[in-house]
mmCIF file of C-alpha atoms and ligand atoms in Angstrom:
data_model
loop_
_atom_site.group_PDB
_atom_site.id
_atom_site.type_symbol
_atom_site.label_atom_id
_atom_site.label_comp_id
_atom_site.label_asym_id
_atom_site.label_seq_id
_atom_site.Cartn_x
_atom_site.Cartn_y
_atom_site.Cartn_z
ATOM 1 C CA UNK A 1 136.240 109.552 12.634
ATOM 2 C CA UNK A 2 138.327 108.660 9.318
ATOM 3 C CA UNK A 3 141.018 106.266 10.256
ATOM 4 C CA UNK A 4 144.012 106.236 7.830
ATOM 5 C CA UNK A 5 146.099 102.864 7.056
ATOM 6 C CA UNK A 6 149.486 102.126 6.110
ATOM 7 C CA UNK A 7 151.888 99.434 6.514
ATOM 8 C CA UNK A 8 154.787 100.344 3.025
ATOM 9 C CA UNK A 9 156.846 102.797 2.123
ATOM 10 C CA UNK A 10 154.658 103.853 -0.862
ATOM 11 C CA UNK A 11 151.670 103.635 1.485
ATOM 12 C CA UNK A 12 153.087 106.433 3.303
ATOM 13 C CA UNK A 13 154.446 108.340 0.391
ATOM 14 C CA UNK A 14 150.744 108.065 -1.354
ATOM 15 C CA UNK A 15 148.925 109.177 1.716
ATOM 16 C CA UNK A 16 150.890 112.091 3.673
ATOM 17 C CA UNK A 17 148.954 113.946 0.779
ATOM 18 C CA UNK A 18 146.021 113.381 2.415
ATOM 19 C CA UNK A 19 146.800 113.486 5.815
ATOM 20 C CA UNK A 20 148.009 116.732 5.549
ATOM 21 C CA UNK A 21 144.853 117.779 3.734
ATOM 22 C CA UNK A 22 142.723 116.425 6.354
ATOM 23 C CA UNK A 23 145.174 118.590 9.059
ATOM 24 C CA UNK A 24 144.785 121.502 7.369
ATOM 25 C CA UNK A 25 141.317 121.753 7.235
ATOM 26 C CA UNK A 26 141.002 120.594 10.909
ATOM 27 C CA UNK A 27 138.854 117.015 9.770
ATOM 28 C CA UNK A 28 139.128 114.491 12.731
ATOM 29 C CA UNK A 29 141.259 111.550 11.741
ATOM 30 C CA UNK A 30 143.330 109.183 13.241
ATOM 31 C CA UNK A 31 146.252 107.212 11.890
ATOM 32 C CA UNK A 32 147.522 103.132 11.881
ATOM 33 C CA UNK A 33 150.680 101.975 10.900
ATOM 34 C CA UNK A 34 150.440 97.772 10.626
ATOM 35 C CA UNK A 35 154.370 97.260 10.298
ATOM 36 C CA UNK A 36 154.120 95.319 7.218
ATOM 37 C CA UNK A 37 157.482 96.623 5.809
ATOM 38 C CA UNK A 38 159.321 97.782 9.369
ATOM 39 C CA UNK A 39 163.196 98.121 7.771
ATOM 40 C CA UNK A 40 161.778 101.192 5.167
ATOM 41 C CA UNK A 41 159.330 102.311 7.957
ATOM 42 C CA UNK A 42 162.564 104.562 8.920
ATOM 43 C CA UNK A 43 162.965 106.367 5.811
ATOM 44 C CA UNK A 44 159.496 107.605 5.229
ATOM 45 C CA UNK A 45 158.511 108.035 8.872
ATOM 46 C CA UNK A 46 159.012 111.891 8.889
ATOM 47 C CA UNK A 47 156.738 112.021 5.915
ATOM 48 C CA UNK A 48 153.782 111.802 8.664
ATOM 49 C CA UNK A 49 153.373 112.690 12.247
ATOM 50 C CA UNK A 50 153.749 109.823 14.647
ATOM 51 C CA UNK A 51 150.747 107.233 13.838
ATOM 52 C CA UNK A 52 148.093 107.156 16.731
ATOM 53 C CA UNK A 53 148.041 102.921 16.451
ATOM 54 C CA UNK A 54 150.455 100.500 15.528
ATOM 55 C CA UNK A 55 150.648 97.246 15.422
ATOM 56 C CA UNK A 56 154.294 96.706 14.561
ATOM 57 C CA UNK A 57 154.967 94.646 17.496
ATOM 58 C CA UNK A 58 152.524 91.857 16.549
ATOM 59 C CA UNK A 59 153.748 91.980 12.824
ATOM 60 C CA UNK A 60 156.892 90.960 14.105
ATOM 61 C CA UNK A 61 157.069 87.861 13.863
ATOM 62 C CA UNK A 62 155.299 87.301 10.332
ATOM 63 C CA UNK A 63 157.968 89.357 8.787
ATOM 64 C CA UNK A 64 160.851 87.611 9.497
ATOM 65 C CA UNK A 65 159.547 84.513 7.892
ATOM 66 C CA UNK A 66 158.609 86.703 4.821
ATOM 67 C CA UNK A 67 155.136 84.406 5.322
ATOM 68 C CA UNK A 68 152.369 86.273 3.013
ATOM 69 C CA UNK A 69 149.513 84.314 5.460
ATOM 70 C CA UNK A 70 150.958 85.090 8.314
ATOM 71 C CA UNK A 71 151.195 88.721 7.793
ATOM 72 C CA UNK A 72 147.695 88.492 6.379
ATOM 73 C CA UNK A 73 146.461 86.982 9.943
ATOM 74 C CA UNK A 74 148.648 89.016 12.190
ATOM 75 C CA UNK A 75 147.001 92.195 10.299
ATOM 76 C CA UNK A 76 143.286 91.128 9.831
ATOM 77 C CA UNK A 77 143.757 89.894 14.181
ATOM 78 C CA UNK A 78 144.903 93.377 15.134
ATOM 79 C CA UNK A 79 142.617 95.034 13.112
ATOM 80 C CA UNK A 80 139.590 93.755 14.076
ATOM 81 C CA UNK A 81 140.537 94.291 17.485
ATOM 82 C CA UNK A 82 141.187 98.011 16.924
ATOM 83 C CA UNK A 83 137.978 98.311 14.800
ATOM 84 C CA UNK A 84 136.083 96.761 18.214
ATOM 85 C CA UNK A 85 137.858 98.954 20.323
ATOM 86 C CA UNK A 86 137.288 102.479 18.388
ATOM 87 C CA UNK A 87 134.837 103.443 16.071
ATOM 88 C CA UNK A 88 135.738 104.408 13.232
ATOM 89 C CA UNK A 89 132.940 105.807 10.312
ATOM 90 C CA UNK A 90 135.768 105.166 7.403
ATOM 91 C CA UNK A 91 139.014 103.314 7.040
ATOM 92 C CA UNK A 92 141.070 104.733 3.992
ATOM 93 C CA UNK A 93 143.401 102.195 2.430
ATOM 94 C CA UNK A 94 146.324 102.799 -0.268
ATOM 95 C CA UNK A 95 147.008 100.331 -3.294
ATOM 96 C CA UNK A 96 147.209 96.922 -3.149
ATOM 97 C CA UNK A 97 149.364 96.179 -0.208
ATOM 98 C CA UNK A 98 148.732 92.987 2.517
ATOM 99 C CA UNK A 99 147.810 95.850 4.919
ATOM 100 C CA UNK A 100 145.165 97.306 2.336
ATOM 101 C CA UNK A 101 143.456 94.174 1.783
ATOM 102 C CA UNK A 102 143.098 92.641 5.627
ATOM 103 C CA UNK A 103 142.157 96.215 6.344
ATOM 104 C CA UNK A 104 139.781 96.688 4.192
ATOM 105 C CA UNK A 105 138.344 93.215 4.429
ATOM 106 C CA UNK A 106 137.806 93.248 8.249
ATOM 107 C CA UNK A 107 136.408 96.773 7.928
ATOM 108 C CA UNK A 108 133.864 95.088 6.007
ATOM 109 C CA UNK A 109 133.285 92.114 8.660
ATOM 110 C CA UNK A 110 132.392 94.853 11.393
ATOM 111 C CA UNK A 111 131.209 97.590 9.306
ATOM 112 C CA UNK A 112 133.344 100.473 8.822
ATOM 113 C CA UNK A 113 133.126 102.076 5.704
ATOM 114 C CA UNK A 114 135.910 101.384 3.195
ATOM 115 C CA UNK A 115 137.704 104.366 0.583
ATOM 116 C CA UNK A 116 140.429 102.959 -1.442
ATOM 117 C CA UNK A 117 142.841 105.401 -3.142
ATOM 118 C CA UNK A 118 144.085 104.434 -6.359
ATOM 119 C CA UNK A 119 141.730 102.167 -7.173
ATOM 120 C CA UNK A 120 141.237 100.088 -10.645
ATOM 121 C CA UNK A 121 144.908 99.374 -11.179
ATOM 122 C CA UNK A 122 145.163 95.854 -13.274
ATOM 123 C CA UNK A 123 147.502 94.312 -15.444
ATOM 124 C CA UNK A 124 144.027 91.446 -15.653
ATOM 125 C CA UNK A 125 147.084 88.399 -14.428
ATOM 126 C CA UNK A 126 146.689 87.504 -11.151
ATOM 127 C CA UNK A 127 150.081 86.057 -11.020
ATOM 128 C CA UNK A 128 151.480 89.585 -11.933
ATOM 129 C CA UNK A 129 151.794 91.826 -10.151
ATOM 130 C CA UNK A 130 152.009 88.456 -7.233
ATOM 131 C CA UNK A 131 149.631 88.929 -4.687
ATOM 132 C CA UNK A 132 149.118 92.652 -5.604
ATOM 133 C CA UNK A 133 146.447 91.874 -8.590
ATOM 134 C CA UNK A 134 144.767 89.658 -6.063
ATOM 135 C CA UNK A 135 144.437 92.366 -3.209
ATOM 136 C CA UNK A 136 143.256 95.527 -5.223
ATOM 137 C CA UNK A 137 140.535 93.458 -7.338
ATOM 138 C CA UNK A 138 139.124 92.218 -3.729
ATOM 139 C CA UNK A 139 139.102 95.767 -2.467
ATOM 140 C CA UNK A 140 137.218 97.316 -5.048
ATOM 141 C CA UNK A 141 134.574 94.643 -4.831
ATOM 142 C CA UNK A 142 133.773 95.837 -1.046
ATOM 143 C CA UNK A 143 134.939 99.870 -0.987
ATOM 144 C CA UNK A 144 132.392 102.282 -0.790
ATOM 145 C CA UNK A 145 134.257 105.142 -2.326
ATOM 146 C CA UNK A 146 137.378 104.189 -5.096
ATOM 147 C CA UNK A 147 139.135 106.848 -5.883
ATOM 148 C CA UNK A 148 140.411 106.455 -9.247
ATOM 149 C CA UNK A 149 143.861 108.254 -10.411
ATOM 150 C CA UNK A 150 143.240 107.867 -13.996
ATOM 151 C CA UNK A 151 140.787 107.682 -16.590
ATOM 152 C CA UNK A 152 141.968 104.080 -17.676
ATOM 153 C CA UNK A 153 141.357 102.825 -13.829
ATOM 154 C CA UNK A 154 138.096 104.715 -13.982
ATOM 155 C CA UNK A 155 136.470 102.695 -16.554
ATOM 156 C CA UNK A 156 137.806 99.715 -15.363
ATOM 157 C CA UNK A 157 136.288 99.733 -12.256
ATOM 158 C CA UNK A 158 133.116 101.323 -13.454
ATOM 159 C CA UNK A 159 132.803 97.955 -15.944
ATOM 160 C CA UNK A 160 133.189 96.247 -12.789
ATOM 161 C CA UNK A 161 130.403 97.435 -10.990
ATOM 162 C CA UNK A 162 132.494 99.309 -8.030
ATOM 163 C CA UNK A 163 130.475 101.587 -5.935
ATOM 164 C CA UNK A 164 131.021 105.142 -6.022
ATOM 165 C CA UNK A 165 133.784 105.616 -7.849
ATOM 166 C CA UNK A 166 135.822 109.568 -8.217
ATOM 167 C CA UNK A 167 138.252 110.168 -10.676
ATOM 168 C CA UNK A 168 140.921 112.149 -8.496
ATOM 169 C CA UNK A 169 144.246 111.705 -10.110
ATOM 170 C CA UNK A 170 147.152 109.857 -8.095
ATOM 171 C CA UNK A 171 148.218 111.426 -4.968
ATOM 172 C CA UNK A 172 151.975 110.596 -5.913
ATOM 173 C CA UNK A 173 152.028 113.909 -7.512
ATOM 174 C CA UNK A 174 150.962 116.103 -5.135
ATOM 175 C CA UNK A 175 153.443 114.338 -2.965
ATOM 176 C CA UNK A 176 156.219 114.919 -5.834
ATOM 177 C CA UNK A 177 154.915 118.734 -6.604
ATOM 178 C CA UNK A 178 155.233 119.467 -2.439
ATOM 179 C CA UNK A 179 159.013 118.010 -2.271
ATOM 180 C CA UNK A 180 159.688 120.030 -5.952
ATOM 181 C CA UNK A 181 158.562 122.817 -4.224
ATOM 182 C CA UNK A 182 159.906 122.362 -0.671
ATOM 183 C CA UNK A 183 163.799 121.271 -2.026
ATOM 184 C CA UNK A 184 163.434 123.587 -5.033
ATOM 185 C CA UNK A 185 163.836 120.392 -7.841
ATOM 186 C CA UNK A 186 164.282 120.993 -11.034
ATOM 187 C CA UNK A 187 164.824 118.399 -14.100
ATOM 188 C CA UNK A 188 168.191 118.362 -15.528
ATOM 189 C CA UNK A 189 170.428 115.920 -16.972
ATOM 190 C CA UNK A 190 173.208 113.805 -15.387
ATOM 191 C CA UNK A 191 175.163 111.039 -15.934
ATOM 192 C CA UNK A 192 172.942 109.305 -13.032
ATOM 193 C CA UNK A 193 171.064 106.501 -13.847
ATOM 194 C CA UNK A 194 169.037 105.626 -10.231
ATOM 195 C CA UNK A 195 167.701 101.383 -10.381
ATOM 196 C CA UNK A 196 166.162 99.704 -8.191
ATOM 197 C CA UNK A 197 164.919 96.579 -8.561
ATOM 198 C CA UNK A 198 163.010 94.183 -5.917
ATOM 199 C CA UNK A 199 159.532 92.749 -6.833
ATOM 200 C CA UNK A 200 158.452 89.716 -5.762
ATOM 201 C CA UNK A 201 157.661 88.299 -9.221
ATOM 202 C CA UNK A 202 161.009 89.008 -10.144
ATOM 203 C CA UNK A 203 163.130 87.056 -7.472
ATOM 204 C CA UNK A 204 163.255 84.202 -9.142
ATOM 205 C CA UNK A 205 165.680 86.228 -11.979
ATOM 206 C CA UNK A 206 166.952 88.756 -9.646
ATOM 207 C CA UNK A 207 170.240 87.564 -9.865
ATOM 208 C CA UNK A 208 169.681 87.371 -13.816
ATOM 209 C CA UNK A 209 168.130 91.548 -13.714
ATOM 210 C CA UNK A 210 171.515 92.427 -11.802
ATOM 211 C CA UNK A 211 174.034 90.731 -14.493
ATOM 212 C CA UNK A 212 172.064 92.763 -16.699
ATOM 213 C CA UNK A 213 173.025 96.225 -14.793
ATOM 214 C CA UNK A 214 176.411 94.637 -14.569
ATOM 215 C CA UNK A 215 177.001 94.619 -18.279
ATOM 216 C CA UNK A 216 174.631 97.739 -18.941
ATOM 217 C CA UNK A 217 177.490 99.666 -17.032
ATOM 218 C CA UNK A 218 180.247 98.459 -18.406
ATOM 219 C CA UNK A 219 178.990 99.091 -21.766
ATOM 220 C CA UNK A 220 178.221 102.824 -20.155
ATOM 221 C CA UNK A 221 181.293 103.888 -18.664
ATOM 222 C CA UNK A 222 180.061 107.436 -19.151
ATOM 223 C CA UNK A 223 177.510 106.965 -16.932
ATOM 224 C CA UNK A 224 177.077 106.639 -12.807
ATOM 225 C CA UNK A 225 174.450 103.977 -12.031
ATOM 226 C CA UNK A 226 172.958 104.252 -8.395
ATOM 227 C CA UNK A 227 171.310 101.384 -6.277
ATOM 228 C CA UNK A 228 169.559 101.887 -3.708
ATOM 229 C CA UNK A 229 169.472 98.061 -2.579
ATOM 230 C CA UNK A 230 165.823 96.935 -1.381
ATOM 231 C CA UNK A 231 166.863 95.199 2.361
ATOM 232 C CA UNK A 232 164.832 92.078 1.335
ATOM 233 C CA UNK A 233 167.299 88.999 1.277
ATOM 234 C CA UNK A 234 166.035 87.705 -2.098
ATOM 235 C CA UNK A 235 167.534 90.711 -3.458
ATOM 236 C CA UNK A 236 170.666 91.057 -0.846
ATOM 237 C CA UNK A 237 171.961 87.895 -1.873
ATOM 238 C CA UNK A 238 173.073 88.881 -5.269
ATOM 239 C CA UNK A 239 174.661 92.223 -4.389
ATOM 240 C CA UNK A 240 178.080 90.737 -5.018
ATOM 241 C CA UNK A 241 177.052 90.541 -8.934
ATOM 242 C CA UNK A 242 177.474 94.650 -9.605
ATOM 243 C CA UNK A 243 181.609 95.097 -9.502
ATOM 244 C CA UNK A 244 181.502 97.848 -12.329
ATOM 245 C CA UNK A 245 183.169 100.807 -10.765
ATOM 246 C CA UNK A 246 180.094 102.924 -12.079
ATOM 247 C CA UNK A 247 177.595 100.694 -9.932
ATOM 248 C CA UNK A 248 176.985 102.516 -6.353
ATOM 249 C CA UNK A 249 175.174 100.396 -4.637
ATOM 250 C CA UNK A 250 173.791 102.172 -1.500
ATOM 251 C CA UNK A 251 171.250 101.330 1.206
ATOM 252 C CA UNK A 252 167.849 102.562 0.799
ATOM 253 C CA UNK A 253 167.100 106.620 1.009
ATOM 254 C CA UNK A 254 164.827 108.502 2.080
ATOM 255 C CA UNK A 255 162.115 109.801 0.056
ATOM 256 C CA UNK A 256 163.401 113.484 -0.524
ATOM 257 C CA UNK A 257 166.905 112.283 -1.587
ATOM 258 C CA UNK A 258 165.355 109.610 -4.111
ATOM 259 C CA UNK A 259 163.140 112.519 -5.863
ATOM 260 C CA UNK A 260 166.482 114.765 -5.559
ATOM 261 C CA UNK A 261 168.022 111.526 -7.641
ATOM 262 C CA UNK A 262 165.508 110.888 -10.152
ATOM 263 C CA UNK A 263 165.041 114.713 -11.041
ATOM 264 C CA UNK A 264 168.717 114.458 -12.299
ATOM 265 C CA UNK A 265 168.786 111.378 -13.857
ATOM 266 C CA UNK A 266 169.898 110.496 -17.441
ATOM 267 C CA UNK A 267 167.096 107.721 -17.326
ATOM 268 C CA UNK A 268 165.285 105.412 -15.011
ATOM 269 C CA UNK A 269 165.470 101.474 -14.668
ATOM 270 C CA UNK A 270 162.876 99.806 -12.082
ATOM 271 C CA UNK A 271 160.247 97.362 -11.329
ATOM 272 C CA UNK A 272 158.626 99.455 -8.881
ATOM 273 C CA UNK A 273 154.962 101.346 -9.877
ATOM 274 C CA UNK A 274 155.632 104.158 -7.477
ATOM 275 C CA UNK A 275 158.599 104.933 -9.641
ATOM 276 C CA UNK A 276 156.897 104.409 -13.056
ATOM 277 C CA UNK A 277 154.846 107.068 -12.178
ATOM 278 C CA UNK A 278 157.395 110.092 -10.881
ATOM 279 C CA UNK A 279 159.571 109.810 -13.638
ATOM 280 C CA UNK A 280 156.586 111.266 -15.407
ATOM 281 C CA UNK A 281 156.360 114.517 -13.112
ATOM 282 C CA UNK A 282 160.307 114.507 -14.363
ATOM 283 C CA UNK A 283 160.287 114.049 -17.654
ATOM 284 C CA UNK A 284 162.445 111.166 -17.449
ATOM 285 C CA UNK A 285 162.690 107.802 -19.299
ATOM 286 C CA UNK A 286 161.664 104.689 -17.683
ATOM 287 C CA UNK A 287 163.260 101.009 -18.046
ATOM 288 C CA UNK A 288 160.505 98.780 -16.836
ATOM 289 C CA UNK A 289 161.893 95.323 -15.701
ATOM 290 C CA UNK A 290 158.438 94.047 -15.389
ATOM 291 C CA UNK A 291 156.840 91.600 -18.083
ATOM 292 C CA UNK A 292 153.569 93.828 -17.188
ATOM 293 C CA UNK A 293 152.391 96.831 -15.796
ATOM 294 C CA UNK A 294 149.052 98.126 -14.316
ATOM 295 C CA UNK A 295 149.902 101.439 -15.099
ATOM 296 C CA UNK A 296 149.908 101.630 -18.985
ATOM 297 C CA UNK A 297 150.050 105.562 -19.301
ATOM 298 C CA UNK A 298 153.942 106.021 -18.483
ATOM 299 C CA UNK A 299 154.522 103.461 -21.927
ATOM 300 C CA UNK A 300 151.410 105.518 -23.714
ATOM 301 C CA UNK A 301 153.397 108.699 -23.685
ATOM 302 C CA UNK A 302 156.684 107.617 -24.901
ATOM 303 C CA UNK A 303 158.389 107.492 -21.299
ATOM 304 C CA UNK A 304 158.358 103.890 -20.620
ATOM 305 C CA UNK A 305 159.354 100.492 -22.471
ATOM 306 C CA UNK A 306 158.493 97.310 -20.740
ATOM 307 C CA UNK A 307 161.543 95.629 -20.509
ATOM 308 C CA UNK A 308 161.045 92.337 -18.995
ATOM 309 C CA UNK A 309 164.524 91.291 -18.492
ATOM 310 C CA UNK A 310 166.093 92.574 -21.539
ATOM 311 C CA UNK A 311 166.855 95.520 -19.804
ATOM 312 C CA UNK A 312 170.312 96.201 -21.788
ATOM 313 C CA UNK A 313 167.560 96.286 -25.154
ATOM 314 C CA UNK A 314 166.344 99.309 -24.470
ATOM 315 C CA UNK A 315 169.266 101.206 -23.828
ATOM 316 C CA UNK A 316 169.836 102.775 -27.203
ATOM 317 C CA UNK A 317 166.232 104.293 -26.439
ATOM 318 C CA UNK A 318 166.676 104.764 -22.778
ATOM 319 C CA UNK A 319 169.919 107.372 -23.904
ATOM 320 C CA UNK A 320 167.726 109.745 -26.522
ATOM 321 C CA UNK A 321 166.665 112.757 -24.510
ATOM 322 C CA UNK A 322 162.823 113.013 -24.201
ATOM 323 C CA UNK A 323 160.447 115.478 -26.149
ATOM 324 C CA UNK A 324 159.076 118.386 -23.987
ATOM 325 C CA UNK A 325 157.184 116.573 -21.101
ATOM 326 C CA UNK A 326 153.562 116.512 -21.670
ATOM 327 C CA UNK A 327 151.610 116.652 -18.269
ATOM 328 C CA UNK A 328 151.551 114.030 -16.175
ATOM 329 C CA UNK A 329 148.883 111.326 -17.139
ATOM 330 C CA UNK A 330 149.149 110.361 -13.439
ATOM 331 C CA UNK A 331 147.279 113.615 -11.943
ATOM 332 C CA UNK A 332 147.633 117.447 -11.510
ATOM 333 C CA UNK A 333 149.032 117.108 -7.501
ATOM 334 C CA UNK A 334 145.519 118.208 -6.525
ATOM 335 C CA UNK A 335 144.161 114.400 -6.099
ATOM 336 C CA UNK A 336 144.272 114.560 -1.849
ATOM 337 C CA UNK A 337 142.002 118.101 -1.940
ATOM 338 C CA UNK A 338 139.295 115.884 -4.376
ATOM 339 C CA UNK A 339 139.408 112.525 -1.716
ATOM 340 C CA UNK A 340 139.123 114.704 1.618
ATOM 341 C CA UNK A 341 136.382 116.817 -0.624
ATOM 342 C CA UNK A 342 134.100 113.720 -1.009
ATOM 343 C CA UNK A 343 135.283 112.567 2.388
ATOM 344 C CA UNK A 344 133.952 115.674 4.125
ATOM 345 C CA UNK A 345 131.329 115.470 2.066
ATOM 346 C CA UNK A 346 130.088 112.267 3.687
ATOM 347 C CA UNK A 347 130.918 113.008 7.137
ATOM 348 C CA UNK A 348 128.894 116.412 6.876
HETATM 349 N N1 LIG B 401 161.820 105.093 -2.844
HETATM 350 C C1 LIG B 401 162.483 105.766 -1.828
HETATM 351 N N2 LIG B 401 163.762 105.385 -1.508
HETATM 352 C C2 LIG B 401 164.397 104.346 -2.126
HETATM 353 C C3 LIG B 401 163.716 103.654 -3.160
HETATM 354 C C4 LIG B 401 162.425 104.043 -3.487
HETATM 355 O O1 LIG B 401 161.931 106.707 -1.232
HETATM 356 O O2 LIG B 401 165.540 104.057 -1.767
HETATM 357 C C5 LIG B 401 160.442 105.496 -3.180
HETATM 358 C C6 LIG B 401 160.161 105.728 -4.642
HETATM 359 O O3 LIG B 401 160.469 107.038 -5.010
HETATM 360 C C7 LIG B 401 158.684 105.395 -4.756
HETATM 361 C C8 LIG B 401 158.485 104.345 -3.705
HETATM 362 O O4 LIG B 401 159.601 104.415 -2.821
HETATM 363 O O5 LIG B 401 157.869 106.500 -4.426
HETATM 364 C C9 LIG B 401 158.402 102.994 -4.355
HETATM 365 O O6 LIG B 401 158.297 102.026 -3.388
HETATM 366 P P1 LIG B 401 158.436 100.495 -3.750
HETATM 367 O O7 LIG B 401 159.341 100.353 -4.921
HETATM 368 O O8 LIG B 401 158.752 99.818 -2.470
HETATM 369 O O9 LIG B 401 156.950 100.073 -4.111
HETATM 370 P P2 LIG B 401 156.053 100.136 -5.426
HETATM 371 O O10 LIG B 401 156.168 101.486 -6.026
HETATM 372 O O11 LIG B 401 156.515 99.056 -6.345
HETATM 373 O O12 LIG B 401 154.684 99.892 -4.898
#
């Protein structure tokens, strides 16, 4: 029995690909959601069918203190209690999430087999991404299959010495190629410019990242900037800083609607991978307010700039329409038929 494990937004987004493969070709599998991030659990819910365990009600109180070691415990607790309780031949884990990690380690205290999709993502500072560089460098150490989405994460886990590793592609695409197909998207060009903006390494100048979108606007009064605003406080509490009347600044939206956003857009600016990474299936630019980024492709083929927080610097750049889009570095949208492939290929 494969159990499947996710406790984020982009946990879900990255692996309704492969639940649905699994459905479809009528492989046994069960699914967990840990509650790590309840608040966005409500957007992306309908992405997959109701999960078989939860353990949202113990996460509870962790989350509300925002405590990284007490969602850690409250996680690795529940988990091993589940893992007692069913058995399970392989756990699949997503990224480098809290949920990922206590998963994955506690799978490895009472023997389940461990597959981690998108695997060998590193910016090499474990301080950056904060404590995502930390979780995915553990999990590859103890996984039994990675599954790689790109050539670049490929060698870098094969110089590490990770088991069994599969270059798949990232299952982001296929989960961008079956909404582009489902809503009928197209790229075209709007005055929209989606942000969003909420990384943990970047509280501390969140407020300073938001005066930046302030003055980006008003020097852009031809354009509509659109924020879906993250729910977490440390980014709620400057809200009151965009006053531009081309600033909407909206609650979060479900995952259809953002795609439906971004495949209009005039450019991108974010701190979030997930994002990095779909405005390649669109063709768009990319404003990266991160100092780093694990995923170096989107900047390789002309799409991204790392901004830090000179955001308003690359604007000038940001405004120039983009060459003909090249394919996607980040995968063909066939990555969830490779992982259930190698997955049914053990469990035969
Ligand atoms: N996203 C969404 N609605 C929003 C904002 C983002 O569906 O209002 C999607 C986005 O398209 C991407 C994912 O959420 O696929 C990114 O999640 P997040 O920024 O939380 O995490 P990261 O990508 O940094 O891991």
């Amino acid at each position: 029995m494969i159990l499947i494990a996710f406790g984020t937004r982009p946990e879900i987004i990255k692996l309704f690909p492969v639940v649905s493969e699994l459905k479809k070709r009528g492989i046994a599998h069960r699914t967990l959601f840990t509650g790590q991030q309840t608040d966005l659990y409500e957007d992306v819910k309908a992405l997959v069918p109701p999960p078989d365990f939860s353990f949202a009600e113990a996460f509870a109180g962790a989350q509300k203190h925002n405590s990284l070691g007490g969602s850690f415990v409250k996680i690795c607790e529940a988990a091993e209690t589940l893992y007692a309780r069913k058995r399970f031949g392989i756990v699949v884990v997503q990224g480098d999430t809290t949920t990922a990690w206590a998963l994955a380690q506690m799978a490895f205290y009472n023997g389940v087999r461990i597959a981690h999709v998108e695997a060998g993502l590193r910016t090499f500072d474990l301080m950056n991404p904060f404590p995502e560089e930390l979780n995915r460098t553990l999990i590859s150490q103890i996984a039994d299959y990675n599954f790689a989405p790109t050539r670049q994460a490929f060698d870098t886990l094969a110089k590490s010495g990770a088991r069994n590793i599969h270059l798949v592609g990232n299952t982001i695409v296929d989960a961008v190629d079956h909404f582009r197909k489902t809503l009928g998207l197209t790229s075209e060009t709007t005055p929209l410019v989606p942000v969003t903006l909420h990384r943990r390494e970047n509280h501390a100048v969140m407020g300073e990242l938001f005066r930046e979108i302030e003055a980006i606007a008003r020097d852009n009064g031809d354009l509509e900037f659109v924020l879906p605003i993250h729910p977490n406080p440390e980014v709620q509490k400057h809200r009151h800083l965009l006053r531009a009347p081309n600033i909407r600044v909206i609650d979060p939206v479900g995952y259809p609607d953002m795609l439906r956003m971004m495949s209009r857009a005039a450019f991108l600016i974010t701190d979030s991978g997930g994002i990095q990474e779909e405005a390649t299936c669109f063709n768009k630019k990319v404003i990266i307010a991160r100092e780093k980024t694990e995923r170096p492709e989107v900047v390789e083929i002309g799409l991204g700039r790392l901004a830090g927080r000179n955001l308003e610097r690359e604007v000038a750049w940001a405004r120039i329409p983009p060459g003909n889009p090249d394919a996607s570095p980040y995968g063909d949208g066939h990555a969830a038929e490779r992982i259930v492939d190698v997955l049914a290929g053990r469990l035969a």
